[in-house]
Coordinates of C-alpha atoms in Angstrom, one line a residue:
Chain A
M12 CA 134.4 76.2 165.4
S13 CA 131.5 78.4 166.0
H14 CA 133.2 81.1 168.1
R15 CA 134.7 84.3 166.8
L16 CA 138.1 83.7 165.3
Q17 CA 141.0 86.0 164.6
I18 CA 141.8 85.2 160.9
G19 CA 144.8 86.5 159.0
I20 CA 144.6 86.4 155.2
L21 CA 147.8 86.6 153.3
G22 CA 147.1 88.1 149.9
S23 CA 145.1 91.2 148.9
G24 CA 143.8 90.0 145.5
P25 CA 140.2 89.3 144.7
A26 CA 140.2 86.0 146.6
G27 CA 141.7 87.5 149.8
R28 CA 139.4 90.5 149.8
T29 CA 136.3 88.5 149.0
L30 CA 137.1 85.9 151.6
G31 CA 137.9 88.7 154.1
T32 CA 134.5 90.3 153.6
G33 CA 132.8 86.9 153.8
L34 CA 134.5 86.0 157.1
L35 CA 133.7 89.4 158.6
G36 CA 130.1 88.8 157.6
R37 CA 130.2 85.6 159.7
G38 CA 131.4 87.6 162.7
H39 CA 135.1 86.8 162.6
Q40 CA 137.9 89.4 163.0
V41 CA 139.9 89.7 159.9
M42 CA 143.3 91.2 159.0
I43 CA 144.5 91.1 155.4
G44 CA 148.2 91.0 155.0
S45 CA 149.8 92.5 151.9
R46 CA 153.2 93.6 150.5
D47 CA 151.5 97.0 150.2
P48 CA 148.8 97.5 152.8
A49 CA 148.0 100.9 151.4
K50 CA 146.3 99.2 148.5
L51 CA 143.6 98.0 150.9
Q52 CA 142.1 101.4 151.7
T53 CA 139.1 100.8 149.4
W54 CA 138.5 97.3 150.9
L55 CA 138.9 98.7 154.5
A56 CA 136.3 101.5 153.8
A57 CA 133.8 99.0 152.4
A58 CA 134.4 96.2 154.8
G59 CA 133.6 98.2 158.0
P60 CA 135.2 99.0 161.3
E61 CA 136.2 95.4 162.1
A62 CA 138.4 95.0 159.0
Q63 CA 142.1 95.4 159.4
A64 CA 145.1 95.6 157.0
G65 CA 148.7 95.1 157.7
S66 CA 151.9 93.6 156.4
F67 CA 152.2 89.8 155.8
A68 CA 153.9 89.5 159.2
D69 CA 151.1 91.6 160.9
A70 CA 148.5 89.3 159.5
A71 CA 150.4 86.1 160.3
R72 CA 150.8 87.3 163.9
F73 CA 147.2 88.4 164.1
G74 CA 145.6 85.1 162.9
E75 CA 144.8 82.1 165.0
L76 CA 143.9 80.7 161.6
I77 CA 145.7 82.0 158.6
V78 CA 144.6 81.7 154.9
L79 CA 147.2 81.6 152.2
S80 CA 145.7 83.3 149.2
V81 CA 148.5 84.4 147.0
L82 CA 149.9 83.2 143.6
G83 CA 151.4 79.8 144.0
S84 CA 154.7 81.0 142.6
A85 CA 154.9 83.6 145.5
A86 CA 153.6 81.3 148.3
E87 CA 156.9 80.3 149.9
D88 CA 158.4 83.8 149.6
V89 CA 155.3 85.3 151.2
L90 CA 155.5 82.8 154.1
R91 CA 159.1 83.8 154.7
L92 CA 158.2 87.5 154.6
A93 CA 155.5 86.8 157.1
G94 CA 158.0 85.2 159.4
L95 CA 157.9 81.4 159.6
D96 CA 157.7 81.4 163.4
N97 CA 154.5 83.3 163.3
F98 CA 152.7 80.1 162.1
D99 CA 153.9 77.9 165.0
G100 CA 151.0 76.1 166.5
K101 CA 148.5 77.7 164.2
I102 CA 146.3 76.5 161.3
L103 CA 147.2 77.5 157.8
L104 CA 144.5 77.1 155.2
D105 CA 146.5 76.8 152.0
A106 CA 144.3 78.0 149.1
S107 CA 147.2 78.4 146.7
D108 CA 148.0 76.4 143.6
P109 CA 151.3 75.8 141.9
L110 CA 150.0 77.2 138.5
D111 CA 152.5 77.5 135.7
F112 CA 151.5 79.0 132.4
S113 CA 155.1 79.5 131.1
S114 CA 154.7 76.6 128.6
G115 CA 151.7 78.3 127.0
K116 CA 149.5 75.5 128.4
P117 CA 148.2 75.3 132.0
G118 CA 150.6 73.3 134.2
L119 CA 152.0 72.9 137.7
F120 CA 155.4 74.0 138.8
V121 CA 155.3 71.3 141.5
G122 CA 153.7 68.3 140.1
T123 CA 153.6 66.1 137.1
T124 CA 154.8 66.8 133.5
D125 CA 153.7 63.5 132.2
S126 CA 150.9 60.9 132.4
L127 CA 150.2 57.4 131.3
G128 CA 147.8 58.7 128.7
E129 CA 150.6 60.8 127.1
R130 CA 153.0 57.8 127.3
I131 CA 150.5 55.7 125.5
Q132 CA 150.0 58.3 122.8
R133 CA 153.8 58.4 122.3
L134 CA 153.9 54.6 122.1
L135 CA 151.1 54.7 119.5
P136 CA 151.8 57.8 117.4
R137 CA 149.5 56.7 114.6
A138 CA 146.6 56.0 116.9
D139 CA 144.2 58.5 118.4
V140 CA 144.4 58.1 122.2
V141 CA 141.5 59.4 124.2
K142 CA 141.8 59.3 128.0
G143 CA 138.5 58.5 129.7
L144 CA 136.5 56.1 131.9
N145 CA 139.5 56.1 134.1
T146 CA 137.8 57.6 137.1
V147 CA 135.0 55.1 137.8
V148 CA 134.4 51.5 138.5
A149 CA 133.1 49.0 136.0
Q150 CA 129.4 49.2 136.9
V151 CA 129.4 53.0 136.8
M152 CA 131.1 53.0 133.4
V153 CA 128.0 51.5 131.8
D154 CA 125.5 53.1 134.2
P155 CA 126.3 56.5 135.4
S156 CA 123.0 57.1 137.3
L157 CA 124.2 57.5 140.9
T158 CA 122.6 58.4 144.2
G159 CA 122.5 62.2 144.3
G160 CA 122.8 63.1 140.7
D161 CA 124.3 62.4 137.3
P162 CA 128.1 62.7 137.2
D163 CA 130.2 63.9 134.2
M164 CA 132.8 61.9 132.3
F165 CA 136.0 63.9 131.6
I166 CA 138.0 63.0 128.5
A167 CA 141.2 64.3 126.9
G168 CA 142.9 63.6 123.6
D169 CA 144.5 65.3 120.6
S170 CA 142.0 64.2 118.0
E171 CA 138.7 66.1 117.8
Q172 CA 137.3 63.3 115.7
A173 CA 138.3 60.6 118.1
K174 CA 136.9 62.5 121.0
A175 CA 133.6 63.0 119.1
A176 CA 133.5 59.2 118.5
V177 CA 134.2 58.4 122.2
T178 CA 131.7 61.1 123.3
G179 CA 129.0 59.4 121.1
L180 CA 129.8 56.0 122.6
L181 CA 129.7 57.2 126.2
A182 CA 126.4 59.0 125.5
E183 CA 124.9 55.6 124.7
F184 CA 125.5 54.8 128.4
G185 CA 124.0 58.1 129.5
W186 CA 127.3 60.0 130.2
P187 CA 127.5 63.7 129.7
V188 CA 131.1 64.2 128.5
I189 CA 133.3 67.2 129.2
D190 CA 136.2 67.7 126.8
M191 CA 139.3 68.6 128.8
G192 CA 141.5 69.3 125.8
G193 CA 144.6 67.6 124.6
I194 CA 146.1 64.3 125.8
E195 CA 148.3 66.3 128.3
S196 CA 145.2 66.8 130.3
A197 CA 145.4 63.1 131.1
R198 CA 147.7 64.4 133.9
W199 CA 144.7 66.0 135.7
L200 CA 142.3 63.2 134.9
E201 CA 144.7 60.6 136.3
A202 CA 145.2 62.7 139.4
M203 CA 141.4 63.0 139.7
S204 CA 141.3 59.2 139.8
L205 CA 143.6 59.3 142.8
A206 CA 141.2 61.6 144.5
W207 CA 138.6 59.0 143.7
V208 CA 140.8 56.2 145.1
V209 CA 141.7 58.1 148.3
Y210 CA 138.0 58.7 149.0
S211 CA 137.3 55.0 148.3
H212 CA 140.0 53.9 150.7
R213 CA 138.7 56.2 153.4
T214 CA 135.1 55.3 153.1
G215 CA 135.0 51.8 151.6
K216 CA 132.6 53.1 148.9
T217 CA 133.2 52.6 145.2
H218 CA 130.2 53.9 143.3
H219 CA 131.0 57.6 143.1
A220 CA 132.1 60.0 140.4
F221 CA 132.8 63.6 139.8
K222 CA 130.4 66.2 138.4
L223 CA 131.3 69.7 137.4
I224 CA 128.7 72.0 138.9
G225 CA 128.0 75.4 137.3
K226 CA 129.2 74.4 133.9
Chain B
M22 CA 128.8 57.5 116.2
S23 CA 125.4 55.7 116.2
H24 CA 126.3 52.8 113.8
R25 CA 127.4 49.4 114.9
L26 CA 131.0 49.4 115.9
Q27 CA 133.6 46.7 116.2
I28 CA 135.1 47.3 119.6
G29 CA 138.1 45.6 121.0
I30 CA 138.6 45.6 124.8
L31 CA 142.0 44.9 126.2
G32 CA 141.6 43.4 129.7
S33 CA 139.3 40.8 131.0
G34 CA 138.8 42.1 134.5
P35 CA 135.5 43.4 135.9
A36 CA 135.8 46.6 134.0
G37 CA 136.5 44.9 130.7
R38 CA 133.8 42.4 131.1
T39 CA 131.2 44.9 132.3
L40 CA 132.0 47.3 129.5
G41 CA 131.9 44.4 127.0
T42 CA 128.4 43.4 128.1
G43 CA 127.3 47.0 128.1
L44 CA 128.5 47.7 124.6
L45 CA 127.0 44.5 123.3
G46 CA 123.7 45.7 124.8
R47 CA 124.0 48.8 122.7
G48 CA 124.3 46.8 119.6
H49 CA 128.1 46.9 119.1
Q50 CA 130.3 43.9 118.3
V51 CA 132.7 43.2 121.0
M52 CA 135.9 41.1 121.4
I53 CA 137.7 41.0 124.7
G54 CA 141.4 40.4 124.5
S55 CA 143.2 38.6 127.3
R56 CA 146.5 37.0 128.1
D57 CA 144.4 33.9 128.8
P58 CA 141.2 34.0 126.7
A59 CA 140.1 30.6 128.3
K60 CA 139.2 32.6 131.4
L61 CA 136.4 34.3 129.4
Q62 CA 134.3 31.2 129.0
T63 CA 131.8 32.3 131.7
W64 CA 131.6 35.8 130.2
L65 CA 131.1 34.4 126.7
A66 CA 128.3 32.1 127.8
A67 CA 126.5 35.0 129.6
A68 CA 127.1 37.7 127.0
G69 CA 125.5 35.8 124.1
P70 CA 126.4 34.8 120.6
E71 CA 127.8 38.2 119.5
A72 CA 130.5 38.2 122.2
Q73 CA 134.0 37.1 121.2
A74 CA 137.2 36.5 123.1
G75 CA 140.8 36.3 121.9
S76 CA 144.4 37.3 122.5
F77 CA 145.3 40.9 123.0
A78 CA 146.5 41.0 119.4
D79 CA 143.1 39.5 118.2
A80 CA 141.2 42.1 120.0
A81 CA 143.4 45.0 118.8
R82 CA 143.1 43.8 115.2
F83 CA 139.3 43.3 115.6
G84 CA 138.6 46.8 117.0
E85 CA 137.9 49.9 115.0
L86 CA 137.8 51.4 118.5
I87 CA 139.8 49.8 121.2
V88 CA 139.4 50.2 125.0
L89 CA 142.5 49.8 127.2
S90 CA 141.1 48.4 130.5
V91 CA 144.1 46.9 132.2
L92 CA 146.2 47.8 135.3
G93 CA 148.2 50.9 134.6
S94 CA 151.4 49.1 135.5
A95 CA 150.7 46.6 132.7
A96 CA 149.4 49.0 130.1
E97 CA 152.5 49.5 127.9
D98 CA 153.4 45.8 128.0
V99 CA 149.8 44.9 126.9
L100 CA 150.0 47.3 124.0
R101 CA 153.3 45.7 122.9
L102 CA 151.8 42.2 123.2
A103 CA 148.8 43.4 121.2
G104 CA 151.1 44.6 118.4
L105 CA 151.7 48.4 118.2
D106 CA 150.9 48.4 114.5
N107 CA 147.4 47.1 115.2
F108 CA 146.5 50.5 116.6
D109 CA 147.5 52.5 113.5
G110 CA 144.7 54.8 112.4
K111 CA 142.4 53.6 115.2
I112 CA 140.9 55.2 118.3
L113 CA 142.2 53.9 121.6
L114 CA 140.1 54.8 124.7
D115 CA 142.6 54.7 127.5
A116 CA 140.8 53.9 130.7
S117 CA 143.9 52.9 132.7
D118 CA 145.5 54.8 135.6
P119 CA 149.1 54.7 136.7
L120 CA 148.2 53.6 140.2
D121 CA 151.0 52.8 142.6
F122 CA 150.3 51.5 146.0
S123 CA 153.9 50.4 146.7
S124 CA 154.5 53.2 149.3
G125 CA 151.4 52.0 151.3
K126 CA 149.5 55.2 150.2
P127 CA 147.8 55.6 146.9
G128 CA 150.1 57.3 144.4
L129 CA 150.9 57.4 140.7
F130 CA 153.9 55.8 139.0
V131 CA 153.8 58.5 136.3
G132 CA 153.0 61.7 137.9
T133 CA 153.7 63.8 140.9
T134 CA 155.4 62.9 144.2
D135 CA 155.1 66.4 145.7
S136 CA 152.7 69.3 145.9
L137 CA 152.8 72.9 147.0
G138 CA 150.7 72.0 150.0
E139 CA 153.4 69.5 151.1
R140 CA 156.2 72.0 150.5
I141 CA 154.4 74.5 152.7
Q142 CA 153.9 71.9 155.4
R143 CA 157.6 71.2 155.3
L144 CA 158.4 74.9 155.4
L145 CA 156.1 75.3 158.5
P146 CA 156.6 72.1 160.5
R147 CA 155.0 73.5 163.6
A148 CA 151.9 74.7 161.9
D149 CA 149.0 72.6 160.8
V150 CA 148.5 73.1 157.0
V151 CA 145.2 72.3 155.5
K152 CA 144.8 72.4 151.7
G153 CA 141.5 73.8 150.6
L154 CA 139.6 76.5 148.7
N155 CA 142.2 76.1 146.0
T156 CA 139.8 74.9 143.3
V157 CA 137.3 77.8 143.1
V158 CA 137.3 81.5 142.4
A159 CA 136.8 84.1 145.1
Q160 CA 133.1 84.6 144.9
V161 CA 132.5 80.9 145.0
M162 CA 134.7 80.5 148.1
V163 CA 132.2 82.4 150.1
D164 CA 129.0 81.4 148.2
P165 CA 129.1 77.9 146.9
S166 CA 125.5 77.9 145.5
L167 CA 126.0 77.3 141.8
T168 CA 123.7 76.7 138.9
G169 CA 122.9 73.0 138.8
G170 CA 123.7 72.0 142.3
D171 CA 125.9 72.4 145.4
P172 CA 129.5 71.5 144.9
D173 CA 131.8 69.9 147.5
M174 CA 135.0 71.4 149.0
F175 CA 137.9 68.9 149.2
I176 CA 140.5 69.4 151.9
A177 CA 143.7 67.6 152.9
G178 CA 145.9 67.9 155.9
D179 CA 147.7 65.9 158.6
S180 CA 145.9 67.3 161.6
E181 CA 142.4 66.1 162.3
Q182 CA 141.9 69.0 164.7
A183 CA 142.9 71.6 162.0
K184 CA 140.7 69.9 159.4
A185 CA 137.8 70.0 161.8
A186 CA 138.3 73.7 162.4
V187 CA 138.5 74.4 158.7
T188 CA 135.5 72.3 158.0
G189 CA 133.5 74.3 160.6
L190 CA 134.6 77.6 159.0
L191 CA 133.8 76.4 155.5
A192 CA 130.4 75.2 156.7
E193 CA 129.6 78.8 157.6
F194 CA 129.7 79.6 153.9
G195 CA 127.6 76.6 153.1
W196 CA 130.3 74.2 151.9
P197 CA 129.9 70.4 152.4
V198 CA 133.5 69.4 153.1
I199 CA 135.1 66.1 152.0
D200 CA 138.3 65.1 153.9
M201 CA 140.8 63.6 151.4
G202 CA 143.3 62.5 154.0
G203 CA 146.8 63.7 154.7
I204 CA 148.6 66.7 153.2
E205 CA 150.0 64.5 150.5
S206 CA 146.5 64.5 148.9
A207 CA 147.2 68.1 148.1
R208 CA 148.8 66.5 145.0
W209 CA 145.4 65.4 143.7
L210 CA 143.6 68.6 144.9
E211 CA 146.1 70.8 143.1
A212 CA 145.7 68.7 139.9
M213 CA 142.0 69.0 140.2
S214 CA 142.5 72.7 140.2
L215 CA 144.2 72.3 136.8
A216 CA 141.2 70.4 135.5
W217 CA 139.2 73.5 136.7
V218 CA 141.7 75.9 135.0
V219 CA 141.6 73.9 131.7
Y220 CA 137.8 74.0 131.6
S221 CA 137.9 77.7 132.3
H222 CA 140.3 78.3 129.5
R223 CA 138.3 76.3 127.1
T224 CA 134.9 77.8 128.0
G225 CA 135.6 81.2 129.4
K226 CA 133.6 80.3 132.5
T227 CA 134.8 80.7 136.0
H228 CA 132.0 79.9 138.4
H229 CA 132.2 76.1 138.6
A230 CA 133.3 73.6 141.1
F231 CA 133.4 69.8 141.5
K232 CA 130.9 67.7 143.4
L233 CA 131.4 64.0 144.3
I234 CA 128.2 62.2 143.3
G235 CA 127.2 59.0 145.0
K236 CA 129.2 59.7 148.2

């Protein structure tokens, strides 16, 4: 898609504005939709004559491709405000996440509230469970040198001492280890393994692993 | 943990055997536990005199640190077979995943069966929803060059045409794009964003993103 596109962006937060400016810089036409388009005056002045602002419905009508860049908790309301019919036959790039911080810990309001790692910790209350090594195949467990770089191993567990011990052990194989917090983070590590599985299914490849860039 | 450890491995599949050999090679004592220890004769012969095999309970009793390397669907049964008390005061490295292929698509038997991306696709049945850009902050969306390498952008959606369009658009910002399949993969991409959030919370950093190494 190298031609000039009409792109609607729903959401006037930092992501929507930055994305809008970036897309204008690549020659696309951009309209940001907001509950309160007046808030976009500063952005419009900086972004140049091609930049436009309007209501959610204006931006949805304007876009051939529409980017959803609002808080996950507002996503479905914003789409209704924008008019569901305005998306018919169009592409919606959904950049939202169902983030839920109401419990005091990061979670998802659509998604999982449990994991096998947590189940196992509940089954073994007097053991220190550390989730790890669950996202790679056998050979990569003991030799993380892969084509294209050195991946990271992500672990989670409630005991700092146990995580330190596992980190030491994994270091003997050459793994840089990233501590993802308490055992409840097994939810995200187990889901990352599904991303791994889906990629394997699609490509037939098995020797790959994730790395966190910019850490 | 640089001293010689007694490590029990529950599971005699490729992961358990490879890990066992790897740990023996780093000077640790290893016992693999299996429902059928006789299956481990070949491994024992190859792994040398320090290698041991036994029942799940033998391996759990043997290990100061125990690695759980069985199918997720068997994990809790295996722990019960091994004797729950045998884990008291010990470290359990849980390398299992709650994989569930019964639907014909990769899923989790503990975990999510929905995502915000899928909800949005259901809300807009005549639009083509593509999940993407949900795992990075605004500035990284339009400039993926990060310290330490170039991350990947993972997308999911049911329309190949829509994914091609989004891939083209993201390429204008310099993103290599990895197609993670249908919109149901939004489950894993939204959970990856939680891994991102947890890391941000723990470190205060925001400019990071995942890369798939070995692809």
